[in-house]
mmCIF file of C-alpha atoms (C1' of nucleotides) in Angstrom:
data_model
loop_
_atom_site.group_PDB
_atom_site.id
_atom_site.type_symbol
_atom_site.label_atom_id
_atom_site.label_comp_id
_atom_site.label_asym_id
_atom_site.label_seq_id
_atom_site.Cartn_x
_atom_site.Cartn_y
_atom_site.Cartn_z
ATOM 1 C CA UNK S 1 -23.739 -13.749 10.111
ATOM 2 C CA UNK S 2 -21.035 -13.425 12.722
ATOM 3 C CA UNK S 3 -17.590 -11.882 12.238
ATOM 4 C CA UNK S 4 -15.987 -15.343 11.998
ATOM 5 C CA UNK S 5 -18.074 -16.418 8.957
ATOM 6 C CA UNK S 6 -17.564 -12.955 7.401
ATOM 7 C CA UNK S 7 -13.831 -13.475 7.851
ATOM 8 C CA UNK S 8 -13.930 -16.972 6.276
ATOM 9 C CA UNK S 9 -15.976 -15.705 3.302
ATOM 10 C CA UNK S 10 -13.982 -12.539 2.785
ATOM 11 C CA UNK S 11 -10.521 -13.838 3.455
ATOM 12 C CA UNK S 12 -9.874 -11.007 5.909
ATOM 13 C CA UNK S 13 -8.915 -11.536 9.504
ATOM 14 C CA UNK S 14 -11.584 -10.536 12.039
ATOM 15 C CA UNK S 15 -9.133 -8.028 13.447
ATOM 16 C CA UNK S 16 -8.895 -6.307 10.134
ATOM 17 C CA UNK S 17 -12.712 -6.335 9.601
ATOM 18 C CA UNK S 18 -13.180 -4.531 12.968
ATOM 19 C CA UNK S 19 -10.398 -2.098 11.936
ATOM 20 C CA UNK S 20 -12.321 -1.342 8.732
ATOM 21 C CA UNK S 21 -15.333 -0.620 10.718
ATOM 22 C CA UNK S 22 -13.408 1.677 13.086
ATOM 23 C CA UNK S 23 -12.255 3.744 10.114
ATOM 24 C CA UNK S 24 -15.761 3.905 8.692
ATOM 25 C CA UNK S 25 -15.445 1.637 5.671
ATOM 26 C CA UNK S 26 -18.374 -0.561 6.872
ATOM 27 C CA UNK S 27 -21.191 -0.478 9.241
ATOM 28 C CA UNK S 28 -22.660 -3.952 10.029
ATOM 29 C CA UNK S 29 -25.666 -4.457 11.971
ATOM 30 C CA UNK S 30 -25.545 -5.567 15.570
ATOM 31 C CA UNK S 31 -27.421 -8.542 16.998
ATOM 32 C CA UNK S 32 -29.199 -8.258 20.386
ATOM 33 C CA UNK S 33 -26.188 -9.746 22.120
ATOM 34 C CA UNK S 34 -23.916 -7.073 20.702
ATOM 35 C CA UNK S 35 -22.249 -9.230 18.121
ATOM 36 C CA UNK S 36 -21.727 -7.831 14.685
ATOM 37 C CA UNK S 37 -24.140 -9.140 12.099
ATOM 38 C CA UNK S 38 -22.865 -9.106 8.542
ATOM 39 C CA UNK S 39 -25.092 -9.279 5.433
ATOM 40 C CA UNK S 40 -23.980 -10.766 2.090
ATOM 41 C CA UNK S 41 -23.618 -7.244 0.815
ATOM 42 C CA UNK S 42 -21.213 -6.568 3.713
ATOM 43 C CA UNK S 43 -19.237 -9.658 2.761
ATOM 44 C CA UNK S 44 -19.104 -8.573 -0.843
ATOM 45 C CA UNK S 45 -17.637 -5.305 0.257
ATOM 46 C CA UNK S 46 -15.090 -6.995 2.479
ATOM 47 C CA UNK S 47 -14.072 -9.243 -0.246
ATOM 48 C CA UNK S 48 -13.665 -6.297 -2.579
ATOM 49 C CA UNK S 49 -11.553 -4.521 0.045
ATOM 50 C CA UNK S 50 -9.443 -7.676 0.496
ATOM 51 C CA UNK S 51 -8.719 -7.768 -3.149
ATOM 52 C CA UNK S 52 -8.139 -4.187 -3.885
ATOM 53 C CA UNK S 53 -5.822 -3.748 -0.767
ATOM 54 C CA UNK S 54 -3.829 -6.838 -1.993
ATOM 55 C CA UNK S 55 -3.438 -5.112 -5.352
ATOM 56 C CA UNK S 56 -1.694 -2.087 -3.962
ATOM 57 C CA UNK S 57 -4.624 0.385 -3.520
ATOM 58 C CA UNK S 58 -4.498 2.405 -0.327
ATOM 59 C CA UNK S 59 -7.350 2.306 2.068
ATOM 60 C CA UNK S 60 -8.272 5.840 0.956
ATOM 61 C CA UNK S 61 -8.384 4.647 -2.652
ATOM 62 C CA UNK S 62 -10.439 1.637 -1.565
ATOM 63 C CA UNK S 63 -12.808 4.051 0.142
ATOM 64 C CA UNK S 64 -13.293 5.894 -3.148
ATOM 65 C CA UNK S 65 -13.737 2.619 -5.080
ATOM 66 C CA UNK S 66 -16.286 1.515 -2.457
ATOM 67 C CA UNK S 67 -18.096 4.875 -2.869
ATOM 68 C CA UNK S 68 -18.330 4.180 -6.598
ATOM 69 C CA UNK S 69 -19.784 0.912 -5.764
ATOM 70 C CA UNK S 70 -22.229 2.293 -3.217
ATOM 71 C CA UNK S 71 -23.119 5.599 -4.738
ATOM 72 C CA UNK S 72 -24.051 4.317 -8.110
ATOM 73 C CA UNK S 73 -27.296 6.310 -7.709
ATOM 74 C CA UNK S 74 -25.832 9.717 -7.603
ATOM 75 C CA UNK S 75 -23.122 8.681 -10.140
ATOM 76 C CA UNK S 76 -22.534 10.743 -13.186
ATOM 77 C CA UNK S 77 -19.557 13.071 -13.842
ATOM 78 C CA UNK S 78 -17.825 13.017 -10.356
ATOM 79 C CA UNK S 79 -17.972 9.252 -9.970
ATOM 80 C CA UNK S 80 -17.015 8.671 -13.548
ATOM 81 C CA UNK S 81 -13.872 10.616 -13.392
ATOM 82 C CA UNK S 82 -12.678 8.795 -10.344
ATOM 83 C CA UNK S 83 -13.509 5.514 -11.951
ATOM 84 C CA UNK S 84 -11.686 6.515 -15.109
ATOM 85 C CA UNK S 85 -8.495 7.521 -13.302
ATOM 86 C CA UNK S 86 -8.643 4.263 -11.311
ATOM 87 C CA UNK S 87 -8.993 2.416 -14.612
ATOM 88 C CA UNK S 88 -5.798 3.929 -15.823
ATOM 89 C CA UNK S 89 -4.106 2.889 -12.681
ATOM 90 C CA UNK S 90 -5.387 -0.624 -13.092
ATOM 91 C CA UNK S 91 -4.179 -0.653 -16.663
ATOM 92 C CA UNK S 92 -0.689 0.369 -15.458
ATOM 93 C CA UNK S 93 -0.581 -2.234 -12.728
ATOM 94 C CA UNK S 94 -1.589 -4.948 -15.137
ATOM 95 C CA UNK S 95 1.323 -3.998 -17.401
ATOM 96 C CA UNK S 96 3.723 -3.880 -14.606
ATOM 97 C CA UNK S 97 2.635 -7.280 -13.375
ATOM 98 C CA UNK S 98 3.134 -8.659 -16.927
ATOM 99 C CA UNK S 99 6.597 -7.339 -17.039
ATOM 100 C CA UNK S 100 7.448 -8.755 -13.602
ATOM 101 C CA UNK S 101 5.931 -12.070 -14.708
ATOM 102 C CA UNK S 102 7.977 -11.940 -17.867
ATOM 103 C CA UNK S 103 11.118 -11.291 -15.913
ATOM 104 C CA UNK S 104 10.563 -14.011 -13.451
ATOM 105 C CA UNK S 105 9.830 -16.478 -16.086
ATOM 106 C CA UNK S 106 13.141 -15.692 -17.709
ATOM 107 C CA UNK S 107 14.898 -15.976 -14.400
ATOM 108 C CA UNK S 108 13.440 -19.447 -13.828
ATOM 109 C CA UNK S 109 13.968 -20.627 -17.413
ATOM 110 C CA UNK S 110 17.276 -19.063 -18.321
ATOM 111 C CA UNK S 111 19.231 -17.825 -15.347
ATOM 112 C CA UNK S 112 19.601 -20.743 -12.989
ATOM 113 C CA UNK S 113 23.399 -21.259 -12.568
ATOM 114 C CA UNK S 114 24.146 -18.538 -15.114
ATOM 115 C CA UNK S 115 26.552 -16.382 -13.289
ATOM 116 C CA UNK S 116 27.017 -13.410 -15.576
ATOM 117 C CA UNK S 117 26.670 -10.281 -13.544
ATOM 118 C CA UNK S 118 25.503 -8.312 -16.521
ATOM 119 C CA UNK S 119 22.450 -10.519 -17.231
ATOM 120 C CA UNK S 120 20.157 -8.468 -19.530
ATOM 121 C CA UNK S 121 17.237 -9.461 -17.247
ATOM 122 C CA UNK S 122 18.603 -7.037 -14.691
ATOM 123 C CA UNK S 123 17.577 -4.224 -16.882
ATOM 124 C CA UNK S 124 14.095 -5.515 -17.743
ATOM 125 C CA UNK S 125 13.295 -6.246 -14.083
ATOM 126 C CA UNK S 126 13.323 -2.568 -13.219
ATOM 127 C CA UNK S 127 11.401 -1.607 -16.259
ATOM 128 C CA UNK S 128 14.050 0.477 -17.826
ATOM 129 C CA UNK S 129 14.054 -1.460 -21.070
ATOM 130 C CA UNK S 130 10.258 -1.818 -20.672
ATOM 131 C CA UNK S 131 9.376 -0.956 -24.268
ATOM 132 C CA UNK S 132 7.897 -4.402 -24.811
ATOM 133 C CA UNK H 1 24.696 9.618 -8.324
ATOM 134 C CA UNK H 2 23.185 11.328 -5.274
ATOM 135 C CA UNK H 3 20.070 10.251 -3.582
ATOM 136 C CA UNK H 4 18.047 12.972 -5.285
ATOM 137 C CA UNK H 5 18.809 11.674 -8.787
ATOM 138 C CA UNK H 6 18.204 8.124 -7.638
ATOM 139 C CA UNK H 7 14.940 9.344 -6.258
ATOM 140 C CA UNK H 8 13.965 10.881 -9.577
ATOM 141 C CA UNK H 9 14.891 7.826 -11.570
ATOM 142 C CA UNK H 10 13.256 5.333 -9.303
ATOM 143 C CA UNK H 11 10.146 7.175 -8.407
ATOM 144 C CA UNK H 12 10.739 6.594 -4.739
ATOM 145 C CA UNK H 13 10.994 9.459 -2.277
ATOM 146 C CA UNK H 14 14.517 9.919 -0.778
ATOM 147 C CA UNK H 15 13.084 9.187 2.619
ATOM 148 C CA UNK H 16 11.973 5.849 1.511
ATOM 149 C CA UNK H 17 15.233 5.052 -0.289
ATOM 150 C CA UNK H 18 17.082 5.694 3.063
ATOM 151 C CA UNK H 19 14.552 3.520 4.847
ATOM 152 C CA UNK H 20 15.236 0.739 2.422
ATOM 153 C CA UNK H 21 18.835 0.986 3.244
ATOM 154 C CA UNK H 22 18.135 0.939 7.004
ATOM 155 C CA UNK H 23 16.248 -2.340 6.614
ATOM 156 C CA UNK H 24 19.037 -3.764 4.512
ATOM 157 C CA UNK H 25 17.516 -3.919 1.067
ATOM 158 C CA UNK H 26 20.238 -1.928 -0.511
ATOM 159 C CA UNK H 27 23.813 -0.792 0.247
ATOM 160 C CA UNK H 28 24.909 2.143 -1.823
ATOM 161 C CA UNK H 29 28.480 3.353 -1.877
ATOM 162 C CA UNK H 30 29.409 6.583 0.063
ATOM 163 C CA UNK H 31 31.300 9.443 -1.523
ATOM 164 C CA UNK H 32 34.145 11.093 0.357
ATOM 165 C CA UNK H 33 31.694 13.842 1.562
ATOM 166 C CA UNK H 34 29.449 11.173 3.222
ATOM 167 C CA UNK H 35 26.774 11.375 0.578
ATOM 168 C CA UNK H 36 25.274 8.181 -0.687
ATOM 169 C CA UNK H 37 26.388 7.243 -4.154
ATOM 170 C CA UNK H 38 24.030 5.240 -6.221
ATOM 171 C CA UNK H 39 24.907 3.016 -9.301
ATOM 172 C CA UNK H 40 22.605 2.288 -12.168
ATOM 173 C CA UNK H 41 22.339 -1.223 -10.661
ATOM 174 C CA UNK H 42 21.068 0.373 -7.373
ATOM 175 C CA UNK H 43 18.555 2.428 -9.337
ATOM 176 C CA UNK H 44 17.274 -0.685 -11.036
ATOM 177 C CA UNK H 45 16.742 -2.212 -7.721
ATOM 178 C CA UNK H 46 14.921 0.795 -6.416
ATOM 179 C CA UNK H 47 12.754 1.028 -9.494
ATOM 180 C CA UNK H 48 11.991 -2.693 -8.987
ATOM 181 C CA UNK H 49 11.034 -2.127 -5.334
ATOM 182 C CA UNK H 50 8.851 0.868 -6.255
ATOM 183 C CA UNK H 51 6.941 -1.342 -8.655
ATOM 184 C CA UNK H 52 6.622 -4.453 -6.637
ATOM 185 C CA UNK H 53 5.581 -2.550 -3.558
ATOM 186 C CA UNK H 54 2.936 -0.738 -5.569
ATOM 187 C CA UNK H 55 1.579 -4.111 -6.688
ATOM 188 C CA UNK H 56 0.936 -5.275 -3.290
ATOM 189 C CA UNK H 57 3.977 -7.329 -2.437
ATOM 190 C CA UNK H 58 5.213 -6.877 1.192
ATOM 191 C CA UNK H 59 8.733 -5.652 1.788
ATOM 192 C CA UNK H 60 9.638 -9.211 2.845
ATOM 193 C CA UNK H 61 8.394 -10.559 -0.425
ATOM 194 C CA UNK H 62 10.276 -7.846 -2.230
ATOM 195 C CA UNK H 63 13.323 -8.843 -0.321
ATOM 196 C CA UNK H 64 12.911 -12.408 -1.665
ATOM 197 C CA UNK H 65 12.279 -11.165 -5.205
ATOM 198 C CA UNK H 66 15.378 -9.051 -4.992
ATOM 199 C CA UNK H 67 17.316 -11.967 -3.749
ATOM 200 C CA UNK H 68 16.150 -13.966 -6.783
ATOM 201 C CA UNK H 69 17.447 -11.049 -8.842
ATOM 202 C CA UNK H 70 20.766 -10.837 -7.093
ATOM 203 C CA UNK H 71 21.518 -14.509 -6.268
ATOM 204 C CA UNK H 72 21.017 -15.759 -9.815
ATOM 205 C CA UNK H 73 24.457 -17.414 -9.328
ATOM 206 C CA UNK H 74 23.523 -19.800 -6.580
ATOM 207 C CA UNK H 75 20.079 -20.200 -8.068
ATOM 208 C CA UNK H 76 18.616 -23.604 -8.753
ATOM 209 C CA UNK H 77 15.948 -25.424 -6.812
ATOM 210 C CA UNK H 78 15.503 -23.007 -3.841
ATOM 211 C CA UNK H 79 15.299 -19.884 -5.892
ATOM 212 C CA UNK H 80 13.201 -21.536 -8.620
ATOM 213 C CA UNK H 81 10.537 -22.606 -6.118
ATOM 214 C CA UNK H 82 10.191 -19.053 -4.671
ATOM 215 C CA UNK H 83 10.113 -17.604 -8.161
ATOM 216 C CA UNK H 84 7.372 -20.114 -9.102
ATOM 217 C CA UNK H 85 5.174 -19.374 -6.141
ATOM 218 C CA UNK H 86 5.602 -15.631 -6.885
ATOM 219 C CA UNK H 87 4.626 -16.298 -10.430
ATOM 220 C CA UNK H 88 1.372 -17.905 -9.263
ATOM 221 C CA UNK H 89 0.731 -14.860 -7.104
ATOM 222 C CA UNK H 90 1.350 -12.542 -9.987
ATOM 223 C CA UNK H 91 -0.995 -14.616 -12.072
ATOM 224 C CA UNK H 92 -3.720 -14.217 -9.557
ATOM 225 C CA UNK H 93 -3.171 -10.474 -9.107
ATOM 226 C CA UNK H 94 -3.448 -10.055 -12.887
ATOM 227 C CA UNK H 95 -6.714 -11.857 -12.990
ATOM 228 C CA UNK H 96 -8.064 -9.897 -9.962
ATOM 229 C CA UNK H 97 -7.060 -6.653 -11.690
ATOM 230 C CA UNK H 98 -8.842 -7.673 -14.899
ATOM 231 C CA UNK H 99 -11.977 -8.455 -12.950
ATOM 232 C CA UNK H 100 -11.709 -5.147 -11.135
ATOM 233 C CA UNK H 101 -11.131 -3.397 -14.491
ATOM 234 C CA UNK H 102 -14.148 -5.135 -15.934
ATOM 235 C CA UNK H 103 -16.351 -4.077 -13.090
ATOM 236 C CA UNK H 104 -15.327 -0.445 -13.163
ATOM 237 C CA UNK H 105 -15.822 -0.279 -16.887
ATOM 238 C CA UNK H 106 -19.314 -1.565 -16.336
ATOM 239 C CA UNK H 107 -19.824 0.988 -13.596
ATOM 240 C CA UNK H 108 -18.898 3.719 -15.850
ATOM 241 C CA UNK H 109 -20.707 2.468 -18.904
ATOM 242 C CA UNK H 110 -23.947 1.165 -17.509
ATOM 243 C CA UNK H 111 -24.549 2.195 -13.916
ATOM 244 C CA UNK H 112 -24.508 5.982 -13.904
ATOM 245 C CA UNK H 113 -27.866 7.089 -12.693
ATOM 246 C CA UNK H 114 -29.222 3.519 -12.516
ATOM 247 C CA UNK H 115 -30.438 3.222 -8.988
ATOM 248 C CA UNK H 116 -31.192 -0.482 -8.617
ATOM 249 C CA UNK H 117 -29.735 -1.624 -5.385
ATOM 250 C CA UNK H 118 -29.384 -5.145 -6.597
ATOM 251 C CA UNK H 119 -27.242 -4.173 -9.605
ATOM 252 C CA UNK H 120 -25.505 -7.474 -10.757
ATOM 253 C CA UNK H 121 -22.168 -5.624 -10.770
ATOM 254 C CA UNK H 122 -22.264 -5.662 -6.921
ATOM 255 C CA UNK H 123 -21.690 -9.346 -7.107
ATOM 256 C CA UNK H 124 -18.955 -9.424 -9.674
ATOM 257 C CA UNK H 125 -16.990 -6.592 -7.911
ATOM 258 C CA UNK H 126 -16.328 -8.818 -5.016
ATOM 259 C CA UNK H 127 -15.481 -11.741 -7.146
ATOM 260 C CA UNK H 128 -18.264 -14.047 -5.896
ATOM 261 C CA UNK H 129 -19.608 -14.559 -9.470
ATOM 262 C CA UNK H 130 -16.080 -14.426 -10.811
ATOM 263 C CA UNK H 131 -16.395 -17.280 -13.301
ATOM 264 C CA UNK H 132 -15.688 -14.949 -16.205
ATOM 265 C "C1'" DC U 1 -23.478 -26.150 34.566
ATOM 266 C "C1'" DT U 2 -19.141 -26.242 32.941
ATOM 267 C "C1'" DT U 3 -15.979 -26.363 29.064
ATOM 268 C "C1'" DG U 4 -14.488 -24.466 24.872
ATOM 269 C "C1'" DA U 5 -15.113 -21.787 20.958
ATOM 270 C "C1'" DC U 6 -16.656 -17.526 19.754
ATOM 271 C "C1'" DC U 7 -17.556 -12.615 20.534
ATOM 272 C "C1'" DT U 8 -16.719 -7.857 22.790
ATOM 273 C "C1'" DT U 9 -13.535 -3.531 23.810
ATOM 274 C "C1'" DC U 10 -9.242 -1.619 24.696
ATOM 275 C "C1'" DC U 11 -4.405 -0.928 24.496
ATOM 276 C "C1'" DA U 12 0.040 -1.865 23.099
ATOM 277 C "C1'" DG U 13 3.219 -3.359 19.366
ATOM 278 C "C1'" DT U 14 4.658 -3.833 14.293
ATOM 279 C "C1'" DT U 15 5.435 -2.598 9.514
ATOM 280 C "C1'" DA U 16 6.329 0.583 6.236
ATOM 281 C "C1'" DC U 17 6.853 4.657 5.740
ATOM 282 C "C1'" DT U 18 6.662 10.231 6.246
ATOM 283 C "C1'" DG U 19 7.677 14.780 8.288
ATOM 284 C "C1'" DG U 20 10.560 17.927 10.516
ATOM 285 C "C1'" DA U 21 14.494 19.607 13.071
ATOM 286 C "C1'" DA U 22 19.482 20.591 13.210
ATOM 287 C "C1'" DA U 23 23.602 20.591 10.984
ATOM 288 C "C1'" DG U 24 27.173 19.819 7.257
ATOM 289 C "C1'" DA U 25 28.192 20.011 1.918
ATOM 290 C "C1'" DT U 26 27.690 21.836 -2.696
ATOM 291 C "C1'" DT U 27 26.261 24.923 -6.208
ATOM 292 C "C1'" DA U 28 25.121 29.286 -8.003
ATOM 293 C "C1'" DC U 29 25.433 33.948 -8.085
ATOM 294 C "C1'" DC U 30 27.428 38.675 -7.097
ATOM 295 C "C1'" DG C 1 35.631 35.205 -1.407
ATOM 296 C "C1'" DG C 2 30.915 35.640 0.671
ATOM 297 C "C1'" DT C 3 26.511 34.034 1.093
ATOM 298 C "C1'" DA C 4 22.136 32.287 -0.025
ATOM 299 C "C1'" DA C 5 19.659 28.410 -1.928
ATOM 300 C "C1'" DT C 6 19.620 23.744 -2.424
ATOM 301 C "C1'" DC C 7 21.376 19.723 -1.617
ATOM 302 C "C1'" DT C 8 22.757 16.172 1.869
ATOM 303 C "C1'" DT C 9 23.318 13.914 6.548
ATOM 304 C "C1'" DT C 10 21.334 11.740 11.073
ATOM 305 C "C1'" DC C 11 17.905 11.445 14.451
ATOM 306 C "C1'" DC C 12 13.470 11.322 16.431
ATOM 307 C "C1'" DA C 13 8.624 11.752 16.306
ATOM 308 C "C1'" DG C 14 4.213 10.826 13.855
ATOM 309 C "C1'" DT C 15 0.981 8.289 10.717
ATOM 310 C "C1'" DA C 16 -1.222 4.402 8.212
ATOM 311 C "C1'" DA C 17 -2.755 -0.020 8.316
ATOM 312 C "C1'" DC C 18 -2.882 -3.503 10.676
ATOM 313 C "C1'" DT C 19 -1.845 -7.288 14.383
ATOM 314 C "C1'" DG C 20 -1.429 -9.452 19.096
ATOM 315 C "C1'" DG C 21 -2.935 -10.024 23.616
ATOM 316 C "C1'" DA C 22 -5.542 -9.195 27.827
ATOM 317 C "C1'" DA C 23 -9.897 -9.204 30.346
ATOM 318 C "C1'" DG C 24 -14.354 -10.305 30.088
ATOM 319 C "C1'" DG C 25 -19.170 -11.456 28.028
ATOM 320 C "C1'" DT C 26 -22.019 -15.096 25.020
ATOM 321 C "C1'" DC C 27 -23.293 -19.360 23.231
ATOM 322 C "C1'" DA C 28 -23.730 -24.381 21.790
ATOM 323 C "C1'" DA C 29 -22.433 -29.055 23.377
ATOM 324 C "C1'" DG C 30 -22.236 -32.566 26.586
#
DNA sequence: CTTGACCTTCCAGTTACTGGAAAGATTACC
DNA sequence: GGTAATCTTTCCAGTAACTGGAAGGTCAAG
C-alpha cells in the first residue's frame, strides 16, 4: 500500500513515516514508480512506533523494542534483559499515570472554586506523597 | 534552595530546569547573589513536569496541566473540560501501556528461540488485535 | 489531456532539550 | 587570607525528532 494508507492505518503523518525510514527504523519496498510500498507488517511496526513514542519512549528505545519484536529468532539472554528492563519502565509509567489520573480526578471533583493555596493535592501531583 | 538541589529533588537536569524557566513554565525567586532560589512548591512543579513529560505529554500539554494545578481558584467549566480530556488521554495511555506490557511479557515468556515469522504477538504488539 | 490528489526528494524551520565556553559566587581546606 | 574545587550565571551552538514547504513526477477521473 502507499504511504497515505499506511499513514491512515498507523496514525502517523507521512512525513514522520519517511523520517523513520531515513533513520533506519523501517525499510518498505518500492513500487516500479518509485512509490513506497508498505506491507501489513510495516503498518504493524508503524502503529507500534506511534504508540510507544506517544508513551514517552525515545526513538532509540523504540528501536530496541522493535528489535525485540523482529529478532525473536536470535532472542534469548540479550533480548530478554532488554525486555525485562523495558517492562520495569512500563510498570513505573503505569503507576505514574495512575497517580496523575488520581490527582486530576481530585482536581475535577473537589478543587473547583476551592481557593486554598495549600491544597493537599499539590503534594500528590508531584508524587512526593506518592505512597499510595 | 539552589538549582542543584532542585535538580536532585525533581530528577530534571539543571539545564532543563533553566530551559523551563526560559519558556515561562516556572519563575523561581532570585537570591541576592543572582542564584535561582527554588521553593518546595517549585520543586513539586518540576517533579510534576518531569513525570508528565516522561509520559508523553508535550510541553504545551504540561503547561495546561500545570495551569490546572495552579489556577484551581478560577477553576470551573474551562479547567474542568481540559482536565477531563486529559483524563481520557491518561486512560488511553494506561491501556496502551498494559497492552505493551502484555506483549513484552509474552515475548519474554514464549518467544525466545521460537522462529515463526507469523508469531501472533506481532499483531497484538501493534494493537490491531487489541480487543483484550 | 488536463485537473486534482497523491507521491517523490530536498532543504529549512520548530520543539525540546543538551553541551560547552567564559566568568562570577561559594565552600572547603591549608 | 589564599586558592582550588565546586557551584552558579549567561550565552551560543548542537542534537533529536519531527514538521512545513517548494519543485517536480505519477496516477485516476472526467
